[in-house]
Tab-separated table of C-alpha atoms and ligand atoms in Angstrom:
chain	number	residue	atom	x	y	z
A	18	MET	CA	55.725	105.666	19.414
A	19	LYS	CA	54.317	104.645	22.786
A	20	ILE	CA	56.114	101.920	24.719
A	21	LEU	CA	55.107	100.030	27.853
A	22	VAL	CA	58.203	99.123	29.883
A	23	THR	CA	57.440	96.397	32.420
A	24	GLY	CA	60.000	96.237	35.231
A	25	GLY	CA	61.142	99.723	34.211
A	26	ALA	CA	62.077	100.685	37.777
A	27	GLY	CA	64.645	97.866	37.932
A	28	TYR	CA	68.337	97.908	37.117
A	29	ILE	CA	68.321	97.372	33.339
A	30	GLY	CA	64.821	98.785	32.866
A	31	SER	CA	65.660	102.136	34.467
A	32	HIS	CA	68.707	102.640	32.245
A	33	THR	CA	66.624	101.682	29.216
A	34	VAL	CA	63.870	104.149	30.113
A	35	LEU	CA	66.450	106.962	30.080
A	36	GLU	CA	67.775	105.941	26.663
A	37	LEU	CA	64.246	105.653	25.254
A	38	LEU	CA	63.325	109.109	26.549
A	39	ALA	CA	66.538	110.547	25.108
A	40	SER	CA	65.548	109.087	21.730
A	41	GLY	CA	62.120	110.719	21.893
A	42	TYR	CA	59.915	107.731	22.693
A	43	ASP	CA	56.769	108.028	24.787
A	44	VAL	CA	57.382	105.709	27.751
A	45	PHE	CA	55.098	104.250	30.418
A	46	VAL	CA	56.581	102.189	33.267
A	47	LEU	CA	54.726	99.353	34.999
A	48	ASP	CA	56.502	97.849	38.013
A	49	ASN	CA	55.249	96.219	41.211
A	50	LEU	CA	58.358	97.486	43.061
A	51	SER	CA	59.050	93.967	44.393
A	52	ASN	CA	62.729	94.556	43.600
A	53	ALA	CA	62.953	98.301	43.053
A	54	SER	CA	62.707	101.543	44.952
A	55	PRO	CA	60.114	104.222	44.174
A	56	LYS	CA	63.049	106.672	44.269
A	57	VAL	CA	64.139	105.333	40.893
A	58	MET	CA	61.243	107.135	39.226
A	59	GLU	CA	62.235	110.457	40.834
A	60	ARG	CA	65.788	110.028	39.661
A	61	LEU	CA	64.688	109.174	36.135
A	62	GLU	CA	62.739	112.430	36.063
A	63	GLU	CA	65.724	114.335	37.431
A	64	LEU	CA	68.073	112.830	34.823
A	65	SER	CA	65.743	113.095	31.842
A	66	GLY	CA	64.119	116.426	32.719
A	67	GLN	CA	60.822	114.808	31.723
A	68	THR	CA	57.792	113.480	33.539
A	69	VAL	CA	57.986	109.689	33.525
A	70	ARG	CA	54.593	108.028	33.637
A	71	PHE	CA	54.446	105.159	36.094
A	72	ALA	CA	51.935	102.674	37.500
A	73	GLU	CA	52.718	100.530	40.505
A	74	GLY	CA	51.192	97.219	39.514
A	75	ASP	CA	51.740	93.611	38.602
A	76	ILE	CA	51.971	91.920	35.206
A	77	ARG	CA	49.843	89.094	36.627
A	78	ASP	CA	46.925	91.532	37.078
A	79	LYS	CA	44.964	91.059	33.838
A	80	GLU	CA	42.354	93.672	34.739
A	81	LEU	CA	45.002	96.305	35.302
A	82	LEU	CA	46.784	95.375	32.073
A	83	ASP	CA	43.552	95.474	30.066
A	84	GLN	CA	42.778	98.914	31.459
A	85	LEU	CA	46.268	100.183	30.635
A	86	PHE	CA	46.210	98.842	27.070
A	87	ALA	CA	42.693	100.213	26.513
A	88	ASP	CA	43.642	103.662	27.819
A	89	GLU	CA	47.147	104.026	26.439
A	90	HIS	CA	47.162	102.165	23.082
A	91	PHE	CA	50.782	101.068	23.401
A	92	ASP	CA	52.626	100.304	20.165
A	93	ALA	CA	55.151	97.981	21.795
A	94	VAL	CA	56.186	96.395	25.071
A	95	ILE	CA	59.703	96.011	26.444
A	96	HIS	CA	59.327	93.290	29.033
A	97	PHE	CA	61.875	93.327	31.863
A	98	ALA	CA	59.559	92.415	34.755
A	99	GLY	CA	60.544	89.188	36.429
A	100	LEU	CA	62.298	87.606	39.363
A	101	LYS	CA	65.984	86.986	38.671
A	102	ALA	CA	67.814	85.498	41.662
A	103	VAL	CA	69.232	82.163	40.508
A	104	GLY	CA	69.687	80.659	44.009
A	105	GLU	CA	66.276	81.818	45.216
A	106	SER	CA	64.668	80.224	42.160
A	107	VAL	CA	66.012	76.838	43.269
A	108	GLN	CA	64.359	77.333	46.693
A	109	LYS	CA	61.111	78.804	45.350
A	110	PRO	CA	60.459	77.284	41.920
A	111	LEU	CA	56.695	77.798	42.006
A	112	GLU	CA	57.068	81.497	42.765
A	113	TYR	CA	59.470	81.856	39.846
A	114	TYR	CA	57.331	79.953	37.346
A	115	GLU	CA	54.219	81.768	38.527
A	116	ASN	CA	55.716	85.248	38.382
A	117	ASN	CA	57.882	84.921	35.287
A	118	VAL	CA	55.969	82.429	33.132
A	119	GLY	CA	52.458	83.083	34.492
A	120	GLY	CA	52.977	86.861	34.472
A	121	THR	CA	54.304	86.864	30.917
A	122	LEU	CA	51.390	84.721	29.676
A	123	THR	CA	48.969	87.238	31.173
A	124	LEU	CA	50.881	90.099	29.577
A	125	LEU	CA	50.926	88.393	26.161
A	126	GLN	CA	47.180	87.697	26.376
A	127	SER	CA	46.437	91.309	27.173
A	128	MET	CA	48.700	92.469	24.324
A	129	ARG	CA	46.928	90.159	21.880
A	130	ASP	CA	43.482	91.194	23.108
A	131	HIS	CA	44.355	94.839	22.442
A	132	GLY	CA	46.173	94.330	19.144
A	133	CYS	CA	49.613	95.258	20.493
A	134	LYS	CA	51.820	92.631	18.854
A	135	ASN	CA	55.308	94.072	19.235
A	136	MET	CA	57.424	92.552	21.999
A	137	ILE	CA	61.030	92.895	23.142
A	138	PHE	CA	61.890	90.315	25.791
A	139	SER	CA	64.742	90.173	28.331
A	140	SER	CA	66.255	86.764	27.848
A	141	SER	CA	69.616	85.576	29.045
A	142	ALA	CA	72.785	83.783	28.048
A	143	THR	CA	71.673	81.224	30.605
A	144	VAL	CA	69.458	79.613	27.893
A	145	TYR	CA	72.636	78.251	26.238
A	146	GLY	CA	73.357	76.148	29.343
A	147	ASP	CA	76.946	74.923	29.176
A	148	PRO	CA	77.466	76.323	25.671
A	149	ALA	CA	78.221	73.967	22.811
A	150	GLU	CA	80.516	76.559	21.203
A	151	ILE	CA	82.572	79.604	22.229
A	152	PRO	CA	82.115	82.368	21.221
A	153	ILE	CA	78.382	81.745	21.388
A	154	THR	CA	76.395	82.681	18.301
A	155	GLU	CA	72.612	82.766	18.163
A	156	ASN	CA	72.771	79.481	16.228
A	157	CYS	CA	74.306	77.711	19.187
A	158	PRO	CA	71.697	75.214	20.425
A	159	LYS	CA	69.918	76.038	23.652
A	160	GLY	CA	71.080	73.836	26.516
A	161	GLN	CA	70.087	72.410	29.862
A	162	CYS	CA	69.510	75.159	32.414
A	163	THR	CA	70.767	74.502	35.915
A	164	ASN	CA	67.988	76.318	37.776
A	165	PRO	CA	64.285	77.286	37.528
A	166	TYR	CA	65.128	80.930	36.740
A	167	GLY	CA	66.994	79.834	33.625
A	168	TRP	CA	64.140	77.539	32.617
A	169	THR	CA	61.656	80.409	32.870
A	170	LYS	CA	63.730	82.281	30.259
A	171	SER	CA	64.081	79.233	28.042
A	172	MET	CA	60.347	78.404	28.274
A	173	LEU	CA	59.283	81.983	27.648
A	174	GLU	CA	61.452	82.119	24.539
A	175	GLN	CA	59.691	78.989	23.274
A	176	ILE	CA	56.253	80.374	24.106
A	177	MET	CA	56.951	83.591	22.203
A	178	MET	CA	58.416	81.698	19.239
A	179	ASP	CA	55.268	79.560	19.070
A	180	LEU	CA	53.080	82.651	19.330
A	181	GLN	CA	54.905	84.443	16.515
A	182	LYS	CA	54.726	81.336	14.350
A	183	ALA	CA	50.985	80.990	14.924
A	184	ASP	CA	50.332	84.653	14.192
A	185	PRO	CA	52.972	86.307	11.983
A	186	ASP	CA	51.502	89.736	12.770
A	187	TRP	CA	53.606	89.511	15.920
A	188	ASN	CA	57.112	90.977	15.962
A	189	VAL	CA	59.128	89.391	18.753
A	190	ILE	CA	62.739	90.210	19.595
A	191	LEU	CA	64.433	87.954	22.135
A	192	LEU	CA	67.486	89.692	23.571
A	193	ARG	CA	69.927	87.349	25.268
A	194	TYR	CA	71.908	89.451	27.708
A	195	PHE	CA	75.348	88.403	28.829
A	196	ASN	CA	76.563	89.890	32.156
A	197	PRO	CA	75.326	93.447	32.690
A	198	ILE	CA	77.367	95.588	35.090
A	199	GLY	CA	78.182	99.314	35.402
A	200	ALA	CA	75.801	102.186	35.961
A	201	HIS	CA	74.723	105.495	34.486
A	202	LYS	CA	77.624	108.006	34.370
A	203	SER	CA	75.760	110.345	36.728
A	204	GLY	CA	75.951	107.814	39.570
A	205	ARG	CA	72.240	108.478	40.226
A	206	ILE	CA	70.887	105.105	39.079
A	207	GLY	CA	72.496	101.688	39.346
A	208	GLU	CA	72.115	98.144	40.589
A	209	ASN	CA	70.638	97.845	44.066
A	210	PRO	CA	70.615	94.211	45.192
A	211	ASN	CA	68.643	93.121	48.233
A	212	GLY	CA	70.804	91.572	50.956
A	213	ILE	CA	74.148	89.998	50.138
A	214	PRO	CA	74.756	90.210	46.383
A	215	ASN	CA	74.924	87.025	44.332
A	216	ASN	CA	76.615	88.594	41.352
A	217	LEU	CA	80.268	89.451	41.043
A	218	MET	CA	80.307	93.219	40.479
A	219	PRO	CA	77.881	94.267	43.217
A	220	TYR	CA	79.808	91.996	45.570
A	221	ILE	CA	83.082	93.702	44.602
A	222	THR	CA	81.661	97.216	45.048
A	223	GLN	CA	80.276	96.286	48.476
A	224	VAL	CA	83.727	95.047	49.485
A	225	ALA	CA	85.183	98.306	48.158
A	226	VAL	CA	82.729	100.400	50.180
A	227	GLY	CA	83.416	98.378	53.348
A	228	ARG	CA	80.051	96.634	53.666
A	229	LEU	CA	81.618	93.194	53.083
A	230	PRO	CA	85.089	92.069	54.207
A	231	GLN	CA	86.332	90.177	51.155
A	232	LEU	CA	85.353	88.577	47.890
A	233	SER	CA	84.987	84.806	47.618
A	234	VAL	CA	86.251	83.644	44.235
A	235	PHE	CA	84.234	80.562	43.334
A	236	GLY	CA	86.827	78.146	41.952
A	237	ASN	CA	90.277	78.606	40.425
A	238	ASP	CA	90.470	75.223	38.743
A	239	TYR	CA	88.374	75.874	35.645
A	240	ASP	CA	89.827	75.317	32.210
A	241	THR	CA	90.419	79.058	31.687
A	242	PRO	CA	93.653	81.104	31.459
A	243	ASP	CA	93.825	81.782	35.232
A	244	GLY	CA	91.446	79.042	36.416
A	245	THR	CA	88.594	81.418	37.374
A	246	GLY	CA	85.288	81.728	35.496
A	247	VAL	CA	85.214	83.815	32.324
A	248	ARG	CA	82.198	85.977	31.409
A	249	ASP	CA	81.165	88.582	28.857
A	250	TYR	CA	80.528	91.693	30.971
A	251	ILE	CA	78.533	94.418	29.265
A	252	HIS	CA	77.954	98.009	30.396
A	253	VAL	CA	74.297	98.473	31.319
A	254	VAL	CA	74.125	101.692	29.258
A	255	ASP	CA	75.288	99.806	26.158
A	256	LEU	CA	72.685	97.154	26.942
A	257	ALA	CA	70.007	99.829	27.343
A	258	ARG	CA	70.929	101.279	23.939
A	259	GLY	CA	70.528	97.812	22.452
A	260	HIS	CA	66.832	98.080	23.349
A	261	VAL	CA	66.491	101.368	21.469
A	262	CYS	CA	67.985	99.640	18.408
A	263	ALA	CA	65.563	96.746	18.933
A	264	VAL	CA	62.598	99.158	18.963
A	265	ARG	CA	63.753	100.452	15.562
A	266	LYS	CA	64.004	96.866	14.354
A	267	LEU	CA	60.400	96.189	15.437
A	268	ASN	CA	59.348	99.041	13.173
A	269	GLU	CA	60.716	97.108	10.190
A	270	ASN	CA	58.105	94.378	10.874
A	271	CYS	CA	60.955	92.060	11.684
A	272	GLY	CA	58.992	88.935	12.692
A	273	LEU	CA	60.972	86.766	15.107
A	274	LYS	CA	64.550	87.839	15.908
A	275	VAL	CA	67.074	86.618	18.456
A	276	TYR	CA	70.158	88.644	19.371
A	277	ASN	CA	73.036	88.185	21.761
A	278	LEU	CA	73.880	91.401	23.596
A	279	GLY	CA	77.437	91.266	24.886
A	280	THR	CA	80.823	92.734	24.013
A	281	GLY	CA	82.362	89.526	22.673
A	282	GLU	CA	85.231	89.861	25.200
A	283	GLY	CA	85.709	87.358	28.013
A	284	TYR	CA	87.134	88.405	31.391
A	285	SER	CA	87.924	86.129	34.312
A	286	VAL	CA	86.973	86.888	37.908
A	287	LEU	CA	90.569	87.912	38.611
A	288	ASP	CA	90.647	90.083	35.464
A	289	VAL	CA	87.649	91.958	36.848
A	290	VAL	CA	89.306	92.364	40.261
A	291	ASN	CA	92.456	93.701	38.550
A	292	ASN	CA	90.555	96.068	36.283
A	293	PHE	CA	88.591	97.357	39.268
A	294	LYS	CA	91.897	98.196	40.950
A	295	GLU	CA	93.298	99.864	37.820
A	296	ALA	CA	90.137	101.902	37.282
A	297	ASN	CA	89.531	102.959	40.880
A	298	GLY	CA	92.771	102.479	42.794
A	299	ILE	CA	91.083	100.088	45.225
A	300	ASP	CA	92.392	96.643	46.108
A	301	ILE	CA	89.741	93.974	46.540
A	302	PRO	CA	90.858	91.344	49.045
A	303	TYR	CA	89.727	87.889	47.997
A	304	VAL	CA	89.908	84.237	48.987
A	305	ILE	CA	89.572	81.225	46.730
A	306	LYS	CA	86.524	79.070	47.558
A	307	PRO	CA	85.099	75.920	45.957
A	308	ARG	CA	83.176	76.185	42.705
A	309	ARG	CA	79.593	77.465	42.961
A	310	ALA	CA	76.962	74.881	41.958
A	311	GLY	CA	75.632	75.429	38.452
A	312	ASP	CA	78.483	77.702	37.263
A	313	ILE	CA	80.186	77.098	33.930
A	314	ALA	CA	83.796	77.830	33.012
A	315	THR	CA	83.446	80.185	30.075
A	316	CYS	CA	80.626	82.214	28.564
A	317	TYR	CA	81.107	84.942	25.979
A	318	CYS	CA	79.332	85.718	22.783
A	319	ASP	CA	79.770	86.628	19.187
A	320	PRO	CA	77.727	89.858	19.105
A	321	SER	CA	78.092	90.443	15.349
A	322	LEU	CA	74.492	89.638	14.395
A	323	ALA	CA	73.199	92.541	16.505
A	324	LYS	CA	75.667	94.799	14.705
A	325	THR	CA	74.785	93.587	11.220
A	326	GLU	CA	71.017	93.581	11.696
A	327	MET	CA	70.400	96.328	14.272
A	328	GLY	CA	73.504	98.508	13.922
A	329	TRP	CA	74.229	97.986	17.625
A	330	GLU	CA	77.554	97.317	19.275
A	331	ALA	CA	78.903	97.843	22.766
A	332	GLU	CA	81.045	100.960	23.169
A	333	TYR	CA	82.253	100.760	26.755
A	334	GLY	CA	85.129	98.593	27.943
A	335	ILE	CA	85.755	96.806	31.217
A	336	ARG	CA	87.515	99.839	32.810
A	337	ASP	CA	84.464	102.053	32.206
A	338	MET	CA	82.259	99.329	33.643
A	339	CYS	CA	84.408	99.123	36.801
A	340	ALA	CA	84.620	102.924	37.154
A	341	ASP	CA	80.894	103.444	36.717
A	342	SER	CA	79.929	100.597	39.067
A	343	TRP	CA	82.111	102.167	41.736
A	344	ASN	CA	80.854	105.694	41.077
A	345	TRP	CA	77.296	104.464	41.698
A	346	GLN	CA	78.215	102.488	44.825
A	347	LYS	CA	80.326	105.193	46.459
A	348	ASN	CA	77.658	107.856	45.900
A	349	ASN	CA	74.916	105.515	47.148
A	350	PRO	CA	76.575	103.311	49.757
A	351	ASN	CA	73.214	101.885	50.783
A	352	GLY	CA	71.577	101.911	47.396
A	353	TYR	CA	68.497	104.108	47.042
A	354	GLU	CA	67.684	104.079	50.738
A	355	THR	CA	70.291	106.577	51.904
A	356	GLY	CA	73.087	108.591	50.416
A	357	ASP	CA	70.634	110.989	48.819
A	358	THR	CA	72.054	114.345	49.782
A	359	GLU	CA	69.049	116.421	48.731
B	423	LIG	P1	65.566	93.893	38.397
B	423	LIG	O1	65.091	92.977	39.467
B	423	LIG	O2	66.381	95.064	38.801
B	423	LIG	O3	64.322	94.415	37.536
B	423	LIG	C1	63.148	93.664	37.364
B	423	LIG	C2	61.978	94.559	37.769
B	423	LIG	O4	60.762	93.838	37.583
B	423	LIG	C3	62.035	94.986	39.238
B	423	LIG	O5	61.945	96.391	39.304
B	423	LIG	C4	60.813	94.310	39.877
B	423	LIG	O6	60.246	95.120	40.895
B	423	LIG	C5	59.906	94.127	38.678
B	423	LIG	N1	58.966	92.997	38.761
B	423	LIG	C6	59.228	91.711	39.119
B	423	LIG	N2	58.112	90.971	39.037
B	423	LIG	C7	57.116	91.796	38.625
B	423	LIG	C8	55.730	91.621	38.358
B	423	LIG	N3	55.133	90.443	38.525
B	423	LIG	N4	55.002	92.689	37.943
B	423	LIG	C9	55.592	93.902	37.781
B	423	LIG	N5	56.894	94.127	38.033
B	423	LIG	C10	57.645	93.087	38.437
B	423	LIG	O7	66.358	93.004	37.317
B	423	LIG	P2	67.267	93.462	36.091
B	423	LIG	O8	68.651	93.064	36.383
B	423	LIG	O9	66.967	94.864	35.717
B	423	LIG	O10	66.723	92.464	34.991
B	423	LIG	C11	65.693	92.838	34.082
B	423	LIG	C12	65.329	91.629	33.243
B	423	LIG	O11	66.495	91.155	32.565
B	423	LIG	C13	64.809	90.439	34.053
B	423	LIG	O12	63.792	89.804	33.319
B	423	LIG	C14	66.020	89.553	34.178
B	423	LIG	O13	65.666	88.205	34.363
B	423	LIG	C15	66.700	89.791	32.843
B	423	LIG	N6	68.147	89.496	32.867
B	423	LIG	C16	68.940	90.079	33.804
B	423	LIG	C17	70.305	89.777	33.854
B	423	LIG	C18	71.205	90.383	34.910
B	423	LIG	O14	72.293	89.843	35.127
B	423	LIG	N7	70.828	91.460	35.577
B	423	LIG	C19	70.859	88.895	32.908
B	423	LIG	C20	70.026	88.341	31.937
B	423	LIG	C21	68.657	88.666	31.925
B	424	LIG	N1	81.705	84.936	41.212
B	424	LIG	C1	82.608	84.824	42.238
B	424	LIG	N2	82.264	85.334	43.455
B	424	LIG	C2	81.069	85.948	43.698
B	424	LIG	C3	80.149	86.062	42.634
B	424	LIG	C4	80.491	85.534	41.405
B	424	LIG	O1	83.696	84.270	42.066
B	424	LIG	O2	80.822	86.375	44.836
B	424	LIG	C5	82.083	84.425	39.887
B	424	LIG	C6	81.166	83.319	39.370
B	424	LIG	O3	81.593	82.080	39.841
B	424	LIG	C7	81.274	83.514	37.861
B	424	LIG	C8	81.482	85.018	37.698
B	424	LIG	O4	81.936	85.491	38.954
B	424	LIG	O5	82.437	82.864	37.380
B	424	LIG	C9	80.207	85.762	37.340
B	424	LIG	O6	79.189	85.425	38.271
B	424	LIG	P1	77.808	86.248	38.369
B	424	LIG	O7	77.022	85.657	39.487
B	424	LIG	O8	78.081	87.708	38.399
B	424	LIG	O9	77.129	85.960	36.953
B	424	LIG	P2	76.715	84.579	36.280
B	424	LIG	O10	77.456	84.498	34.998
B	424	LIG	O11	76.812	83.447	37.203
B	424	LIG	O12	75.148	84.811	36.078
B	424	LIG	C10	74.655	85.936	35.375
B	424	LIG	C11	73.274	86.318	35.889
B	424	LIG	C12	72.275	85.251	35.601
B	424	LIG	C13	72.295	84.884	34.175
B	424	LIG	C14	73.705	84.522	33.746
B	424	LIG	C15	73.778	84.268	32.277
B	424	LIG	O13	73.313	86.523	37.283
B	424	LIG	O14	70.992	85.769	35.883
B	424	LIG	O15	74.581	85.616	34.036
B	424	LIG	O16	73.226	85.362	31.604
B	424	LIG	F1	71.486	83.811	33.960
């Protein structure tokens, strides 16, 4: 089975490519490298021992897509490509709608034009807004997003639902990720944020490696056990394996499916700091700051539908996530740009 992976040089995409190759799938990566290093492709080849086919290009380029679909006859697309910085999306809404919504429309048109009607889409827990119920099941109503990035996910879900309804030949799986952290056990691929990280774990690892002085904890007055925000952190390798299960599900002609991908466990910011210390023996100095705009108190899922229907469940716990995030950071203190000892 031949799979186009858009955004396959990125954080979640690269881990997924490895899992797909290990399961014997024929993979082709399309990425414009706007948020990824070309070194990722070399490392994927090193780790997999296989040639990984790659085109540097943009999902908004219909001509390129049409050529690729005509030449390669993909059976399915796993669609990671998109811009994902929440704060930046507030500053640059048009860029986000154009890249994420516009790009996905172009991709879907090219898929339809070439008879490739199998799609796995990277959605997000952000579509639940401030969730109406905890733990969050897939039946929980979607909510008000607090930023354009979140709306792009919510709108794209709707667009793909409408498409599948109009043409039931489509199989569409919307995967709502909770908070991916961790890295491949080898420490050769991992998350490589540009500039100062927005997300908790890359911030913590950059404090640990000495690039940043201390962590700011955004609020300790939430209605949670220790007052700090609670999230459902999931190891990126578990998340990647969820995509392999989703590919199998597509092969059952599944129609439209929506799955939460998380562990079902909630950890506060201070829980993560403590687990990082337990796992790695490193203290993370922190200071309490005001709440960050748009944050919610608690977000964790009920992941049982993915288990029942796809046979998927997360295997790694928070300690593994902390250990593997640190292993990646300490071996690559400046991401992909240096730290390569070859
Ligand atoms: P990432 O930025 O590491 O990967 C996205 C990749 O897409 C990058 O390599 C980038 O170069 C590429 N890309 C962006 N726009 C493109 C375009 N127009 N054409 C071709 N390539 C393009 O992000 P990630 O963390 O791996 O996230 C992957 C997907 O999962 C994204 O859609 C993201 O919104 C979604 N998601 C991520 C998280 C998270 O916390 N990381 C949570 C929920 C959902
Ligand atoms: N936090 C801090 N300090 C930091 C960074 C984060 O205290 O420097 C706290 C946040 O306030 C929150 C928790 O750590 O309580 C997690 O924050 P992240 O930024 O790591 O993750 P979010 O849950 O805010 O957002 C993530 C993704 C979004 C996605 C959302 C829901 O970044 O893209 O999960 O899926 F939309």
